mmCIF file of C-alpha atoms in Angstrom:
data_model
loop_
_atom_site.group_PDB
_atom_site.id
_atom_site.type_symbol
_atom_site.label_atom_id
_atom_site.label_comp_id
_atom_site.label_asym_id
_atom_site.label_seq_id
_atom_site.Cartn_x
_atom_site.Cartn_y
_atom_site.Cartn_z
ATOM 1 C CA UNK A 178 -1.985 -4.045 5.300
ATOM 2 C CA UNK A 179 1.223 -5.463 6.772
ATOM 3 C CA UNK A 180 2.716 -8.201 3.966
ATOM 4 C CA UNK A 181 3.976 -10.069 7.510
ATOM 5 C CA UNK A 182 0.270 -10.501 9.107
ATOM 6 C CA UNK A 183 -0.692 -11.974 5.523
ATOM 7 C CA UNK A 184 2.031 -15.018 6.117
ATOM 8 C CA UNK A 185 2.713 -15.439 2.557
ATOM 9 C CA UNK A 186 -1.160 -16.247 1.714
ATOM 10 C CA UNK A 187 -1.789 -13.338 -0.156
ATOM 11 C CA UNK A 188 -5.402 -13.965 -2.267
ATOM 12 C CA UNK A 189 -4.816 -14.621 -5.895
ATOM 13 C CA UNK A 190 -7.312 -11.791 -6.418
ATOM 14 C CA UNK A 191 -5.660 -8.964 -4.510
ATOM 15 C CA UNK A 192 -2.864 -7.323 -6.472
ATOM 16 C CA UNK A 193 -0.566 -4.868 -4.580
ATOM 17 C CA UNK A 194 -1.055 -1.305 -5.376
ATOM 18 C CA UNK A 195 1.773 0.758 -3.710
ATOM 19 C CA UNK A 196 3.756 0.442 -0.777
ATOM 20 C CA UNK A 197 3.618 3.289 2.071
ATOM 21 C CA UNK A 198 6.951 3.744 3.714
ATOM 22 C CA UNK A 199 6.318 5.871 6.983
ATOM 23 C CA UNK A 200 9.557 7.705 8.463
ATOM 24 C CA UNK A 201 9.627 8.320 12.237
ATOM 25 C CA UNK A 202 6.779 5.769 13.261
ATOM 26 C CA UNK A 203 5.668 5.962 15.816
ATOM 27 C CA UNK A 204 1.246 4.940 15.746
ATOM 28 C CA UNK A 205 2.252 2.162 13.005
ATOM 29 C CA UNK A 206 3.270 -1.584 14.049
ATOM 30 C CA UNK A 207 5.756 -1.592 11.152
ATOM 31 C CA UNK A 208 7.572 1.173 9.105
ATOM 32 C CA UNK A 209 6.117 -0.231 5.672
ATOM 33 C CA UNK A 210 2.449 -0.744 4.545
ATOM 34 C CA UNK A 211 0.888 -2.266 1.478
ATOM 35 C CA UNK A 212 -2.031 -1.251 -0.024
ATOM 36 C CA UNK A 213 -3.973 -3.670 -2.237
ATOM 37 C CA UNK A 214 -6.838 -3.557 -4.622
ATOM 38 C CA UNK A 215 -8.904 -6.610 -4.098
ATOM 39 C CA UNK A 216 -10.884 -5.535 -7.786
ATOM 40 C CA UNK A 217 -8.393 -5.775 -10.296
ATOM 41 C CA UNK A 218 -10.993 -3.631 -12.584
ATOM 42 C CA UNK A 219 -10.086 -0.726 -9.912
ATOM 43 C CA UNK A 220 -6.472 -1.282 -10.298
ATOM 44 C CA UNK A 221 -5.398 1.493 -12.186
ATOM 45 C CA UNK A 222 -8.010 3.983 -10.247
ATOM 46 C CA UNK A 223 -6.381 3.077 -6.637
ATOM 47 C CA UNK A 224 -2.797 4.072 -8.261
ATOM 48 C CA UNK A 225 -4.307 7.142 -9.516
ATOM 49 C CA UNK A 226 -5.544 8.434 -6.264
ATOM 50 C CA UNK A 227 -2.704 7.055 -4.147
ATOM 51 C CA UNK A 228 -0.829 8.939 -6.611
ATOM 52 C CA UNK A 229 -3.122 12.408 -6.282
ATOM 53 C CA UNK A 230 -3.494 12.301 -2.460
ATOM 54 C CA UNK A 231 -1.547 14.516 -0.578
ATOM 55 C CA UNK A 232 0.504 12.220 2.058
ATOM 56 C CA UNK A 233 2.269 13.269 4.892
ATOM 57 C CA UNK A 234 5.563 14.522 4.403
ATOM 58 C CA UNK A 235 7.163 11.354 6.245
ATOM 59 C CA UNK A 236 5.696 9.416 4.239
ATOM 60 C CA UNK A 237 7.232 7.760 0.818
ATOM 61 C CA UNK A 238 4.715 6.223 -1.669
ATOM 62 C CA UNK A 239 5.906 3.562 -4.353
ATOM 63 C CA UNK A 240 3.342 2.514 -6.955
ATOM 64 C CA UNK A 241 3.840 -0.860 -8.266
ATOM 65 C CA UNK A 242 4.159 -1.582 -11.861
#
């Protein structure tokens, strides 16, 4: 998800997991994208396997706290 197309009115409900930083884009409409739980109960899974997946080499992953 781009934070920008959201326009501030993020849902109280989502909570922001990471944030993808891509290097050299060049298919994405912005260099940064935010990935969001929309479960709070799944929080801590979706960090876990953002954290085990095996991105890209341009790209730059940074959990949230």
């Amino acid at each position: 998800m781009y934070d920008a197309w959201l326009n501030g009115h993020i849902p109280k409900n989502w909570k922001k997991a990471a944030v993808l930083k891509i290097k050299n884009k060049i298919t994405v409409a912005q260099l940064e994208v935010s990935i969001y739980s929309i479960d709070t109960a799944h929080l801590e899974l979706l960090k876990q396997n953002i954290r085990k997946f095996n991105w890209d080499k341009n790209v730059t992953v940074r959990l949230m706290d």
